[in-house]
CSV table of N, CA and C in Angstrom, one decimal:
chain,number,residue,atom,x,y,z
A,16,MET,N,29.5,-4.5,0.4
A,16,MET,CA,29.6,-4.7,-1.2
A,16,MET,C,29.0,-6.7,-1.5
A,17,SER,N,28.4,-7.1,-0.7
A,17,SER,CA,27.6,-7.8,-1.4
A,17,SER,C,26.5,-7.8,-0.8
A,18,ASP,N,25.4,-6.1,-1.6
A,18,ASP,CA,24.6,-6.1,-1.8
A,18,ASP,C,24.7,-6.2,-2.9
A,19,PRO,N,22.8,-6.9,-3.7
A,19,PRO,CA,22.8,-6.4,-5.1
A,19,PRO,C,23.4,-5.3,-5.9
A,20,TRP,N,24.1,-4.5,-6.6
A,20,TRP,CA,23.9,-3.8,-7.7
A,20,TRP,C,22.6,-3.9,-9.0
A,21,PHE,N,22.4,-4.3,-9.2
A,21,PHE,CA,21.2,-4.4,-10.1
A,21,PHE,C,20.2,-5.9,-10.3
A,22,ARG,N,18.4,-5.0,-10.5
A,22,ARG,CA,17.4,-5.5,-9.8
A,22,ARG,C,16.5,-5.5,-10.6
A,23,PRO,N,16.4,-6.7,-11.0
A,23,PRO,CA,15.4,-6.6,-12.4
A,23,PRO,C,14.1,-6.5,-13.0
A,24,TYR,N,13.7,-5.7,-14.2
A,24,TYR,CA,13.2,-4.3,-14.6
A,24,TYR,C,12.5,-5.3,-15.5
A,25,ALA,N,10.9,-5.2,-16.1
A,25,ALA,CA,10.6,-5.4,-17.4
A,25,ALA,C,11.6,-7.1,-17.7
A,26,ARG,N,10.5,-7.9,-17.3
A,26,ARG,CA,11.4,-9.4,-17.3
A,26,ARG,C,13.2,-9.8,-18.1
A,27,ILE,N,12.9,-8.3,-18.8
A,27,ILE,CA,14.9,-9.3,-19.7
A,27,ILE,C,15.6,-8.3,-19.4
A,28,SER,N,15.1,-7.5,-18.8
A,28,SER,CA,16.9,-6.4,-18.5
A,28,SER,C,16.8,-6.0,-16.4
A,29,TYR,N,17.4,-5.0,-16.4
A,29,TYR,CA,17.5,-4.9,-15.4
A,29,TYR,C,17.8,-3.3,-14.6
A,30,GLN,N,17.6,-3.2,-14.0
A,30,GLN,CA,17.9,-1.5,-12.4
A,30,GLN,C,19.5,-1.8,-12.1
A,31,PRO,N,20.2,-0.7,-12.1
A,31,PRO,CA,20.5,-0.1,-11.0
A,31,PRO,C,20.8,0.1,-10.2
A,32,VAL,N,20.8,0.0,-9.2
A,32,VAL,CA,20.2,0.4,-7.8
A,32,VAL,C,21.1,1.3,-7.3
A,33,THR,N,22.4,1.3,-7.2
A,33,THR,CA,23.6,1.5,-6.8
A,33,THR,C,23.9,2.1,-7.4
A,34,TRP,N,24.9,3.1,-6.3
A,34,TRP,CA,26.3,3.4,-7.0
A,34,TRP,C,27.2,2.9,-8.2
A,35,GLN,N,27.8,1.1,-7.5
A,35,GLN,CA,28.1,1.0,-7.7
A,35,GLN,C,27.7,0.2,-9.1
A,36,GLY,N,26.6,0.0,-9.2
A,36,GLY,CA,25.8,-0.8,-10.7
A,36,GLY,C,26.3,0.0,-11.5
A,37,TRP,N,25.6,1.5,-11.1
A,37,TRP,CA,26.3,3.1,-12.3
A,37,TRP,C,27.1,2.5,-13.2
A,38,ALA,N,29.0,3.2,-11.8
A,38,ALA,CA,29.6,2.4,-12.7
A,38,ALA,C,30.2,1.8,-13.3
A,39,VAL,N,29.4,-0.2,-13.4
A,39,VAL,CA,29.8,-1.0,-14.1
A,39,VAL,C,28.4,-0.6,-15.2
A,40,ILE,N,27.7,-0.6,-15.6
A,40,ILE,CA,27.4,0.3,-16.7
A,40,ILE,C,28.3,2.0,-17.3
A,41,ALA,N,28.8,2.2,-16.6
A,41,ALA,CA,29.5,3.9,-17.3
A,41,ALA,C,30.3,3.2,-18.0
A,42,ALA,N,31.3,2.8,-17.1
A,42,ALA,CA,32.7,2.0,-17.5
A,42,ALA,C,32.2,0.7,-18.6
A,43,MET,N,31.0,0.1,-19.1
A,43,MET,CA,30.4,-0.8,-19.9
A,43,MET,C,31.2,-0.1,-21.0
A,44,ALA,N,30.0,1.3,-21.0
A,44,ALA,CA,29.3,1.6,-22.3
A,44,ALA,C,30.2,2.9,-22.8
A,45,ALA,N,31.7,3.4,-21.3
A,45,ALA,CA,33.0,4.6,-22.0
A,45,ALA,C,33.7,3.4,-22.8
A,46,VAL,N,33.7,2.4,-22.8
A,46,VAL,CA,34.7,1.4,-23.9
A,46,VAL,C,33.7,0.6,-24.4
A,47,ALA,N,33.2,0.8,-24.8
A,47,ALA,CA,31.8,-0.1,-25.6
A,47,ALA,C,31.8,0.7,-27.0
A,48,VAL,N,31.3,1.2,-26.4
A,48,VAL,CA,30.7,2.9,-27.1
A,48,VAL,C,31.6,3.3,-28.6
A,49,PRO,N,33.0,3.8,-27.7
A,49,PRO,CA,34.1,4.6,-28.6
A,49,PRO,C,34.5,3.1,-29.6
A,50,LEU,N,35.6,1.6,-29.0
A,50,LEU,CA,35.9,0.8,-30.4
A,50,LEU,C,34.3,1.0,-30.9
A,51,GLY,N,32.9,0.4,-30.4
A,51,GLY,CA,32.5,-0.1,-31.7
A,51,GLY,C,32.5,1.0,-33.1
A,52,ILE,N,32.2,2.2,-32.8
A,52,ILE,CA,32.6,3.4,-33.4
A,52,ILE,C,34.1,3.5,-34.4
A,53,ALA,N,35.1,2.7,-32.8
A,53,ALA,CA,36.1,3.0,-34.1
A,53,ALA,C,36.3,1.9,-35.1
A,54,SER,N,35.8,0.9,-34.7
A,54,SER,CA,34.9,-0.6,-34.9
A,54,SER,C,35.0,-0.1,-36.6
A,55,VAL,N,33.6,0.2,-36.9
A,55,VAL,CA,32.6,0.4,-38.0
A,55,VAL,C,33.5,1.8,-39.0
A,56,ILE,N,34.3,2.8,-38.2
A,56,ILE,CA,35.4,4.0,-38.6
A,56,ILE,C,36.8,2.9,-39.6
A,57,TYR,N,36.6,2.1,-39.6
A,57,TYR,CA,37.9,1.6,-39.6
A,57,TYR,C,38.5,0.3,-40.2
A,58,ALA,N,36.5,0.4,-40.4
A,58,ALA,CA,36.6,-1.2,-41.3
A,58,ALA,C,37.9,-1.4,-42.7
A,59,LYS,N,36.9,-0.6,-43.2
A,59,LYS,CA,37.6,-0.7,-44.7
A,59,LYS,C,39.3,-0.9,-44.7
A,60,ALA,N,39.6,1.0,-44.0
A,60,ALA,CA,40.9,1.1,-44.4
A,60,ALA,C,41.8,0.8,-43.7
A,61,HIS,N,41.9,-0.5,-42.4
A,61,HIS,CA,42.1,-0.9,-41.2
A,61,HIS,C,41.2,-2.1,-40.8
A,62,PRO,N,41.6,-3.1,-41.2
A,62,PRO,CA,41.0,-4.4,-40.7
A,62,PRO,C,40.8,-5.1,-39.5
A,63,LEU,N,43.3,-5.4,-39.3
A,63,LEU,CA,42.7,-5.7,-38.6
A,63,LEU,C,42.6,-5.1,-36.9
A,64,MET,N,42.5,-3.0,-37.0
A,64,MET,CA,43.0,-2.3,-36.2
A,64,MET,C,41.7,-2.6,-36.1
A,65,ALA,N,40.8,-3.1,-37.0
A,65,ALA,CA,38.7,-2.6,-37.0
A,65,ALA,C,38.1,-4.2,-36.3
A,66,TRP,N,39.0,-5.3,-36.4
A,66,TRP,CA,38.8,-6.1,-36.1
A,66,TRP,C,39.0,-6.0,-34.5
A,67,THR,N,39.9,-5.8,-33.9
A,67,THR,CA,40.8,-6.1,-32.7
A,67,THR,C,39.2,-5.3,-32.1
A,68,ALA,N,39.2,-3.9,-32.4
A,68,ALA,CA,38.4,-3.0,-31.5
A,68,ALA,C,37.2,-3.6,-31.1
A,69,GLY,N,36.7,-4.1,-32.6
A,69,GLY,CA,35.1,-5.1,-32.3
A,69,GLY,C,35.3,-6.4,-31.7
A,70,ILE,N,36.4,-6.9,-30.9
A,70,ILE,CA,36.1,-7.6,-30.6
A,70,ILE,C,37.3,-6.8,-28.7
A,71,VAL,N,37.3,-5.7,-28.7
A,71,VAL,CA,37.6,-5.0,-27.6
A,71,VAL,C,36.4,-5.0,-27.1
A,72,ALA,N,35.4,-4.4,-27.6
A,72,ALA,CA,33.8,-4.0,-27.2
A,72,ALA,C,33.2,-4.6,-26.9
A,73,VAL,N,33.5,-5.8,-28.0
A,73,VAL,CA,32.0,-6.7,-27.0
A,73,VAL,C,32.7,-7.7,-25.9
A,74,VAL,N,33.3,-7.6,-25.9
A,74,VAL,CA,34.4,-8.4,-24.7
A,74,VAL,C,33.7,-7.7,-23.3
A,75,SER,N,34.4,-6.6,-23.5
A,75,SER,CA,33.6,-5.6,-22.6
A,75,SER,C,31.8,-5.7,-21.9
A,76,VAL,N,30.7,-5.2,-23.9
A,76,VAL,CA,30.0,-6.2,-23.1
A,76,VAL,C,29.5,-7.4,-22.1
A,77,ALA,N,30.2,-8.1,-22.5
A,77,ALA,CA,30.5,-9.5,-22.2
A,77,ALA,C,30.9,-9.4,-20.8
A,78,VAL,N,31.5,-9.0,-20.4
A,78,VAL,CA,31.5,-8.2,-18.7
A,78,VAL,C,31.3,-7.7,-18.1
A,79,GLY,N,31.1,-7.0,-18.6
A,79,GLY,CA,29.2,-6.1,-17.4
A,79,GLY,C,28.3,-7.0,-17.7
A,80,HIS,N,28.2,-7.8,-18.6
A,80,HIS,CA,26.6,-9.3,-18.3
A,80,HIS,C,27.2,-9.6,-16.9
A,81,VAL,N,28.2,-9.9,-17.4
A,81,VAL,CA,28.4,-11.1,-16.4
A,81,VAL,C,28.5,-10.8,-14.8
A,82,ILE,N,28.8,-9.0,-14.8
A,82,ILE,CA,29.1,-9.0,-14.1
A,82,ILE,C,27.3,-8.0,-13.1
A,83,VAL,N,27.0,-8.2,-14.2
A,83,VAL,CA,25.3,-7.9,-14.2
A,83,VAL,C,24.9,-8.9,-14.0
A,84,VAL,N,24.4,-10.9,-13.9
A,84,VAL,CA,24.3,-11.4,-13.5
A,84,VAL,C,24.8,-12.0,-12.1
A,85,TRP,N,25.7,-11.3,-12.0
A,85,TRP,CA,26.5,-12.1,-10.7
A,85,TRP,C,26.0,-11.1,-9.4
A,86,LYS,N,26.0,-10.0,-9.5
A,86,LYS,CA,25.0,-9.0,-8.6
A,86,LYS,C,24.2,-9.1,-8.4
A,87,MET,N,23.3,-9.6,-9.9
A,87,MET,CA,22.3,-9.5,-9.7
A,87,MET,C,20.8,-9.8,-8.4
A,88,ASP,N,19.1,-8.8,-7.5
A,88,ASP,CA,19.2,-9.4,-6.8
A,88,ASP,C,17.6,-10.4,-6.9
A,89,ARG,N,18.5,-11.5,-7.3
A,89,ARG,CA,16.7,-12.5,-7.6
A,89,ARG,C,15.6,-12.2,-7.0
A,90,GLU,N,16.0,-12.6,-5.2
A,90,GLU,CA,15.1,-12.4,-4.4
A,90,GLU,C,13.7,-10.6,-5.0
A,91,TYR,N,13.9,-10.2,-5.9
A,91,TYR,CA,13.2,-8.8,-5.7
A,91,TYR,C,12.3,-9.2,-6.4
A,92,ARG,N,11.5,-8.4,-6.1
A,92,ARG,CA,9.7,-9.3,-6.8
A,92,ARG,C,8.8,-7.9,-6.6
A,93,ARG,N,8.2,-7.1,-8.1
A,93,ARG,CA,7.8,-5.7,-7.6
A,93,ARG,C,6.2,-6.2,-7.3
A,94,ARG,N,6.1,-5.1,-6.3
A,94,ARG,CA,4.6,-5.1,-6.2
A,94,ARG,C,3.9,-3.6,-6.8
């Protein structure tokens, strides 16, 4: 559990290296993508629902990014 789940990739990105890393990415996408789509679809008809879906989508991406930064392998050097 203490091993890093991600490693730096192309200076500004990250690459999952364990199944836990892939699970974080999959969970983040499973929440953010449908809610982001729902936010766009309901923008005119139900603005409160659209705002709520959009906020939850952005928060899920932010939480996923915090997990990535927390579990990043900072000592990894590409050879």
